[in-house]
Amino acid sequence: MAGTIAVVSALGMTAVLGGCGVTGGSADVTLKLVAADYGDSAANSSKKYWDKLVEEYEADNPGVKIDVSVYSWNDVDRKVREMVAAGDPPDMAQIGAYADYAAQNQLYKADDLLSIPVQADFVGQLASAGQVKGVQYGMPFASSTRVLFYNKTLFAKAGITPPKTWDDLADDAEALKDEGVKYPYALPLGPEEAQAETMQWMLSGGGGYADTVGSYGIDSPENIDTFTWLKNELVAKDLTGPVAPGELNRAAAFSAFAEGEVGMLNGHPSLMKIAAKRGVEYGMVPTPGKEGPSKSTLGVADWMTAFRKNGHRDQVGDFLDFVYSEKNVLAFSREYDLLPVTSSASATMAASGRDRHLKPFLEELVASELYPVGKTSWADVSAQVKQQIGKAVAPTGSPSGVLGHLQAAATRAESAE
């Protein structure tokens, strides 16, 4: 969600323990793990990844059983919430958020579970994003970043080169529009994932959701300038296509790119497969910024958590040390075209020819910023952004008014934490 990421040396491998002795003799322990499915069919379901990993772990740790349940991303967070509400949380949950559970003192701290080399091997900004008030509860499990995708065929036809600045992007979009391209720049601010496109643009303008001291800064001058530019220079000039940005969802934008109808859009690694399947010749460049390539890009991570209620701290920690071995992190990342969450696996991937297609995303990881997921208020704020941000670039919309409204809602949510 890097060039070579050299945050820490590859010491994580030294921490892959065989697990002998953690079960306390002959006592059998069954650990329940709820995980999200990253596959798009039964053929590549995450269940296959976990089945193989668990089989290998159990063979070396006969006193420990790992019971894995895999749910779709539509269901997994709700399923875990229901289990917690019923007083029966899993031992581990690999999900999209952790802050609420941490705030309720339901989670183990990462340093209560992981060996020091394994915890130190997490990519720095991912580990930081897993913290609440300086303590890490969320262990990053998968990550990705965003880059600007462009249609090489359409660009060649229009006689243009990939943009480096906002002005370049607007000029390219004008040229694509003149060639009859349906979506010169696809701007998905619809409710599916508007919070991502929003943050990508905020970062490219020198802003973001949070200010330098970690409070919400949604209506900062930088963010207002960014959305004013979007409204005036792209949307008002009919450079974002026939669907209003506030009604265009990411999946529809990706699909239109795969149909050859989009000149440019922000995308993550899964768009490579979608486009390649349809024979679209695409290129990727860093996100354009106000004066040059953006100094920061959006990073996204999903999280592994461990619930305290059932105990088994030593067994959970030993299993997670195994999960985060370089071999297993690489296997998962390669299976689903995601970025490794450890420095050792990232360095291996950066140096490997087989992973060259992920290199543009890997190079962005070191300069990425993540959502403020350590705030329990973020879920509410994100939902508000998804519903409201499209109005900021609408013909009758006011960027300062919409961002001010979102800031007020964020301030209320934060004060209620």
Short mmCIF file of N, CA, C and O in Angstrom, two decimals, residues 289-370:
data_model
loop_
_atom_site.label_atom_id
_atom_site.label_comp_id
_atom_site.label_asym_id
_atom_site.label_seq_id
_atom_site.Cartn_x
_atom_site.Cartn_y
_atom_site.Cartn_z
N GLY A 289 2.08 16.15 -8.10
CA GLY A 289 1.81 17.09 -7.03
C GLY A 289 1.66 18.50 -7.57
O GLY A 289 1.70 18.72 -8.78
N LYS A 290 1.53 19.43 -6.67
CA LYS A 290 1.29 20.81 -7.08
C LYS A 290 2.44 21.36 -7.93
O LYS A 290 2.23 21.98 -8.98
N GLU A 291 3.68 21.11 -7.48
CA GLU A 291 4.85 21.66 -8.17
C GLU A 291 5.71 20.58 -8.82
O GLU A 291 6.63 20.89 -9.57
N GLY A 292 5.47 19.33 -8.53
CA GLY A 292 6.26 18.21 -9.04
C GLY A 292 5.68 16.94 -8.46
O GLY A 292 4.64 16.98 -7.80
N PRO A 293 6.31 15.79 -8.70
CA PRO A 293 5.77 14.55 -8.13
C PRO A 293 5.50 14.71 -6.63
O PRO A 293 6.27 15.33 -5.91
N SER A 294 4.38 14.16 -6.18
CA SER A 294 3.98 14.30 -4.79
C SER A 294 5.05 13.78 -3.86
O SER A 294 5.64 12.72 -4.09
N LYS A 295 5.32 14.51 -2.79
CA LYS A 295 6.33 14.09 -1.82
C LYS A 295 5.84 12.93 -0.96
O LYS A 295 6.63 12.25 -0.30
N SER A 296 4.55 12.70 -0.96
CA SER A 296 3.99 11.62 -0.16
C SER A 296 2.80 11.02 -0.89
O SER A 296 2.12 11.70 -1.67
N THR A 297 2.56 9.74 -0.65
CA THR A 297 1.43 9.08 -1.28
C THR A 297 0.64 8.31 -0.23
O THR A 297 1.09 8.14 0.90
N LEU A 298 -0.51 7.85 -0.62
CA LEU A 298 -1.37 7.11 0.29
C LEU A 298 -0.87 5.69 0.48
O LEU A 298 -0.63 4.96 -0.48
N GLY A 299 -0.68 5.31 1.73
CA GLY A 299 -0.41 3.92 2.07
C GLY A 299 -1.62 3.35 2.79
O GLY A 299 -2.30 4.06 3.53
N VAL A 300 -1.89 2.09 2.57
CA VAL A 300 -3.03 1.43 3.21
C VAL A 300 -2.55 0.13 3.81
O VAL A 300 -1.73 -0.58 3.22
N ALA A 301 -3.02 -0.19 5.00
CA ALA A 301 -2.65 -1.44 5.64
C ALA A 301 -3.88 -2.10 6.27
O ALA A 301 -4.83 -1.43 6.66
N ASP A 302 -3.85 -3.42 6.30
CA ASP A 302 -4.82 -4.20 7.08
C ASP A 302 -4.08 -4.78 8.27
O ASP A 302 -2.84 -4.84 8.28
N TRP A 303 -4.83 -5.22 9.28
CA TRP A 303 -4.22 -5.43 10.59
C TRP A 303 -4.47 -6.81 11.17
O TRP A 303 -5.57 -7.36 11.06
N MET A 304 -3.44 -7.32 11.83
CA MET A 304 -3.57 -8.51 12.67
C MET A 304 -3.72 -8.03 14.12
O MET A 304 -2.97 -7.14 14.57
N THR A 305 -4.69 -8.60 14.81
CA THR A 305 -4.90 -8.27 16.22
C THR A 305 -4.96 -9.55 17.03
O THR A 305 -5.27 -10.62 16.49
N ALA A 306 -4.70 -9.44 18.32
CA ALA A 306 -4.79 -10.60 19.21
C ALA A 306 -5.57 -10.21 20.46
O ALA A 306 -5.18 -9.26 21.17
N PHE A 307 -6.66 -10.93 20.72
CA PHE A 307 -7.53 -10.62 21.85
C PHE A 307 -7.05 -11.31 23.13
O PHE A 307 -6.62 -12.46 23.11
N ARG A 308 -7.17 -10.59 24.23
CA ARG A 308 -6.62 -11.05 25.50
C ARG A 308 -7.51 -12.05 26.22
O ARG A 308 -7.02 -12.81 27.07
N LYS A 309 -8.79 -12.08 25.91
CA LYS A 309 -9.74 -12.78 26.78
C LYS A 309 -9.39 -14.25 27.02
O LYS A 309 -9.52 -14.74 28.15
N ASN A 310 -8.97 -14.95 25.99
CA ASN A 310 -8.74 -16.39 26.13
C ASN A 310 -7.35 -16.74 26.63
O ASN A 310 -7.03 -17.92 26.82
N GLY A 311 -6.52 -15.72 26.84
CA GLY A 311 -5.16 -16.01 27.28
C GLY A 311 -4.30 -16.56 26.14
O GLY A 311 -4.40 -16.09 25.01
N HIS A 312 -3.49 -17.57 26.44
CA HIS A 312 -2.63 -18.22 25.44
C HIS A 312 -1.64 -17.25 24.81
O HIS A 312 -1.30 -17.36 23.63
N ARG A 313 -1.17 -16.29 25.60
CA ARG A 313 -0.29 -15.27 25.05
C ARG A 313 0.96 -15.88 24.40
O ARG A 313 1.35 -15.48 23.31
N ASP A 314 1.59 -16.83 25.07
CA ASP A 314 2.83 -17.40 24.53
C ASP A 314 2.59 -18.13 23.21
O ASP A 314 3.38 -18.02 22.27
N GLN A 315 1.49 -18.90 23.16
CA GLN A 315 1.21 -19.65 21.93
C GLN A 315 0.84 -18.72 20.78
O GLN A 315 1.28 -18.92 19.64
N VAL A 316 0.05 -17.70 21.09
CA VAL A 316 -0.31 -16.72 20.04
C VAL A 316 0.95 -16.03 19.54
O VAL A 316 1.15 -15.89 18.31
N GLY A 317 1.81 -15.61 20.45
CA GLY A 317 3.03 -14.92 20.04
C GLY A 317 3.94 -15.80 19.20
O GLY A 317 4.51 -15.35 18.20
N ASP A 318 4.07 -17.06 19.59
CA ASP A 318 4.93 -17.96 18.83
C ASP A 318 4.38 -18.19 17.42
O ASP A 318 5.13 -18.18 16.43
N PHE A 319 3.06 -18.35 17.31
CA PHE A 319 2.45 -18.53 15.99
C PHE A 319 2.64 -17.28 15.13
O PHE A 319 2.97 -17.37 13.94
N LEU A 320 2.46 -16.10 15.73
CA LEU A 320 2.60 -14.87 14.96
C LEU A 320 4.05 -14.64 14.53
O LEU A 320 4.31 -14.10 13.45
N ASP A 321 5.03 -15.04 15.36
CA ASP A 321 6.42 -14.99 14.90
C ASP A 321 6.59 -15.80 13.62
O ASP A 321 7.32 -15.40 12.70
N PHE A 322 5.93 -16.94 13.57
CA PHE A 322 5.99 -17.79 12.37
C PHE A 322 5.27 -17.12 11.19
O PHE A 322 5.78 -17.11 10.07
N VAL A 323 4.09 -16.55 11.44
CA VAL A 323 3.33 -15.87 10.39
C VAL A 323 4.18 -14.77 9.75
O VAL A 323 4.15 -14.58 8.52
N TYR A 324 4.97 -14.06 10.57
CA TYR A 324 5.72 -12.92 10.08
C TYR A 324 7.15 -13.27 9.66
O TYR A 324 7.97 -12.38 9.46
N SER A 325 7.45 -14.55 9.49
CA SER A 325 8.74 -14.92 8.92
C SER A 325 8.82 -14.40 7.49
O SER A 325 7.80 -14.21 6.81
N GLU A 326 10.02 -14.15 7.02
CA GLU A 326 10.19 -13.59 5.68
C GLU A 326 9.54 -14.47 4.62
O GLU A 326 8.87 -13.98 3.70
N LYS A 327 9.70 -15.77 4.76
CA LYS A 327 9.14 -16.71 3.77
C LYS A 327 7.64 -16.57 3.67
O LYS A 327 7.08 -16.50 2.57
N ASN A 328 6.96 -16.50 4.81
CA ASN A 328 5.50 -16.45 4.79
C ASN A 328 4.97 -15.08 4.36
O ASN A 328 3.97 -14.98 3.66
N VAL A 329 5.65 -14.01 4.77
CA VAL A 329 5.24 -12.67 4.33
C VAL A 329 5.39 -12.54 2.82
O VAL A 329 4.51 -12.01 2.13
N LEU A 330 6.48 -13.04 2.27
CA LEU A 330 6.69 -12.99 0.83
C LEU A 330 5.65 -13.81 0.09
O LEU A 330 5.11 -13.38 -0.94
N ALA A 331 5.36 -15.01 0.60
CA ALA A 331 4.40 -15.89 -0.08
C ALA A 331 3.03 -15.22 -0.17
O ALA A 331 2.38 -15.25 -1.23
N PHE A 332 2.59 -14.60 0.93
CA PHE A 332 1.28 -13.93 0.91
C PHE A 332 1.29 -12.74 -0.03
O PHE A 332 0.37 -12.55 -0.83
N SER A 333 2.34 -11.92 0.06
CA SER A 333 2.41 -10.71 -0.76
C SER A 333 2.42 -11.06 -2.24
O SER A 333 1.74 -10.41 -3.06
N ARG A 334 3.15 -12.09 -2.61
CA ARG A 334 3.23 -12.48 -4.02
C ARG A 334 1.93 -13.10 -4.52
O ARG A 334 1.55 -12.89 -5.67
N GLU A 335 1.26 -13.82 -3.66
CA GLU A 335 0.00 -14.45 -4.07
C GLU A 335 -1.05 -13.41 -4.43
O GLU A 335 -1.83 -13.59 -5.37
N TYR A 336 -1.07 -12.29 -3.69
CA TYR A 336 -2.16 -11.32 -3.85
C TYR A 336 -1.70 -9.95 -4.36
O TYR A 336 -2.45 -8.99 -4.29
N ASP A 337 -0.47 -9.87 -4.89
CA ASP A 337 0.05 -8.61 -5.42
C ASP A 337 -0.08 -7.48 -4.39
O ASP A 337 -0.55 -6.38 -4.70
N LEU A 338 0.36 -7.77 -3.19
CA LEU A 338 0.38 -6.77 -2.12
C LEU A 338 1.82 -6.52 -1.70
O LEU A 338 2.73 -7.25 -2.11
N LEU A 339 2.03 -5.49 -0.91
CA LEU A 339 3.38 -5.16 -0.48
C LEU A 339 3.68 -5.79 0.87
O LEU A 339 2.81 -5.84 1.75
N PRO A 340 4.90 -6.26 1.07
CA PRO A 340 5.25 -6.86 2.36
C PRO A 340 5.20 -5.81 3.47
O PRO A 340 5.47 -4.64 3.25
N VAL A 341 4.89 -6.28 4.66
CA VAL A 341 4.82 -5.36 5.81
C VAL A 341 6.09 -5.40 6.63
O VAL A 341 6.21 -4.68 7.62
N THR A 342 7.06 -6.23 6.24
CA THR A 342 8.32 -6.30 6.96
C THR A 342 9.45 -5.79 6.06
O THR A 342 9.41 -5.91 4.84
N SER A 343 10.47 -5.23 6.70
CA SER A 343 11.60 -4.68 5.96
C SER A 343 12.41 -5.77 5.27
O SER A 343 12.90 -5.58 4.16
N SER A 344 12.54 -6.92 5.94
CA SER A 344 13.33 -8.00 5.34
C SER A 344 12.67 -8.50 4.05
O SER A 344 13.33 -8.66 3.02
N ALA A 345 11.36 -8.73 4.09
CA ALA A 345 10.66 -9.20 2.89
C ALA A 345 10.62 -8.11 1.83
O ALA A 345 10.70 -8.40 0.62
N SER A 346 10.51 -6.85 2.24
CA SER A 346 10.50 -5.76 1.28
C SER A 346 11.84 -5.66 0.54
O SER A 346 11.89 -5.44 -0.68
N ALA A 347 12.94 -5.82 1.28
CA ALA A 347 14.26 -5.77 0.65
C ALA A 347 14.42 -6.91 -0.34
O ALA A 347 14.97 -6.73 -1.44
N THR A 348 13.95 -8.10 0.02
CA THR A 348 14.03 -9.24 -0.88
C THR A 348 13.22 -8.98 -2.14
O THR A 348 13.66 -9.24 -3.27
N MET A 349 12.01 -8.45 -1.98
CA MET A 349 11.15 -8.19 -3.13
C MET A 349 11.76 -7.11 -4.02
O MET A 349 11.71 -7.21 -5.25
N ALA A 350 12.34 -6.07 -3.43
CA ALA A 350 12.92 -4.98 -4.22
C ALA A 350 14.07 -5.47 -5.08
O ALA A 350 14.33 -4.93 -6.16
N ALA A 351 14.77 -6.52 -4.61
CA ALA A 351 15.93 -7.02 -5.33
C ALA A 351 15.59 -8.15 -6.29
O ALA A 351 16.46 -8.64 -7.02
N SER A 352 14.34 -8.58 -6.31
CA SER A 352 13.95 -9.77 -7.07
C SER A 352 13.32 -9.41 -8.41
O SER A 352 12.39 -8.61 -8.47
N GLY A 353 13.81 -10.03 -9.47
CA GLY A 353 13.24 -9.81 -10.80
C GLY A 353 11.80 -10.26 -10.91
O GLY A 353 11.01 -9.64 -11.63
N ARG A 354 11.41 -11.28 -10.17
CA ARG A 354 10.04 -11.80 -10.29
C ARG A 354 9.01 -10.82 -9.76
O ARG A 354 7.82 -10.94 -10.05
N ASP A 355 9.47 -9.85 -8.95
CA ASP A 355 8.53 -8.89 -8.35
C ASP A 355 8.62 -7.51 -9.00
O ASP A 355 8.14 -6.53 -8.44
N ARG A 356 9.22 -7.43 -10.19
CA ARG A 356 9.45 -6.10 -10.80
C ARG A 356 8.14 -5.35 -11.04
O ARG A 356 8.12 -4.12 -11.01
N HIS A 357 7.03 -6.06 -11.25
CA HIS A 357 5.76 -5.38 -11.51
C HIS A 357 5.27 -4.60 -10.28
O HIS A 357 4.49 -3.66 -10.40
N LEU A 358 5.74 -4.99 -9.09
CA LEU A 358 5.32 -4.30 -7.87
C LEU A 358 6.29 -3.18 -7.47
O LEU A 358 6.04 -2.44 -6.52
N LYS A 359 7.40 -3.06 -8.22
CA LYS A 359 8.44 -2.11 -7.81
C LYS A 359 7.93 -0.67 -7.72
O LYS A 359 8.28 0.05 -6.77
N PRO A 360 7.10 -0.17 -8.67
CA PRO A 360 6.62 1.21 -8.53
C PRO A 360 5.88 1.45 -7.21
O PRO A 360 5.99 2.53 -6.61
N PHE A 361 5.14 0.45 -6.75
CA PHE A 361 4.40 0.59 -5.48
C PHE A 361 5.35 0.49 -4.29
O PHE A 361 5.22 1.22 -3.31
N LEU A 362 6.31 -0.42 -4.40
CA LEU A 362 7.29 -0.60 -3.34
C LEU A 362 8.10 0.68 -3.13
O LEU A 362 8.40 1.07 -1.99
N GLU A 363 8.43 1.36 -4.23
CA GLU A 363 9.20 2.59 -4.14
C GLU A 363 8.43 3.70 -3.45
O GLU A 363 9.02 4.59 -2.84
N GLU A 364 7.10 3.65 -3.52
CA GLU A 364 6.27 4.68 -2.90
C GLU A 364 6.08 4.43 -1.40
O GLU A 364 5.71 5.34 -0.65
N LEU A 365 6.33 3.20 -0.94
CA LEU A 365 5.97 2.85 0.43
C LEU A 365 6.75 3.66 1.46
O LEU A 365 6.20 4.06 2.49
N VAL A 366 8.04 3.93 1.18
CA VAL A 366 8.83 4.66 2.19
C VAL A 366 8.34 6.08 2.40
O VAL A 366 8.58 6.68 3.44
N ALA A 367 7.66 6.65 1.41
CA ALA A 367 7.16 8.02 1.54
C ALA A 367 5.64 8.05 1.72
O ALA A 367 5.02 9.09 1.54
N SER A 368 5.07 6.92 2.07
CA SER A 368 3.61 6.87 2.17
C SER A 368 3.13 7.35 3.54
O SER A 368 3.86 7.32 4.52
N GLU A 369 1.89 7.81 3.55
CA GLU A 369 1.21 8.14 4.81
C GLU A 369 -0.08 7.34 4.87
O GLU A 369 -0.76 7.16 3.85
N LEU A 370 -0.43 6.89 6.05
CA LEU A 370 -1.61 6.05 6.22
C LEU A 370 -2.74 6.87 6.84
O LEU A 370 -2.53 7.92 7.44
#
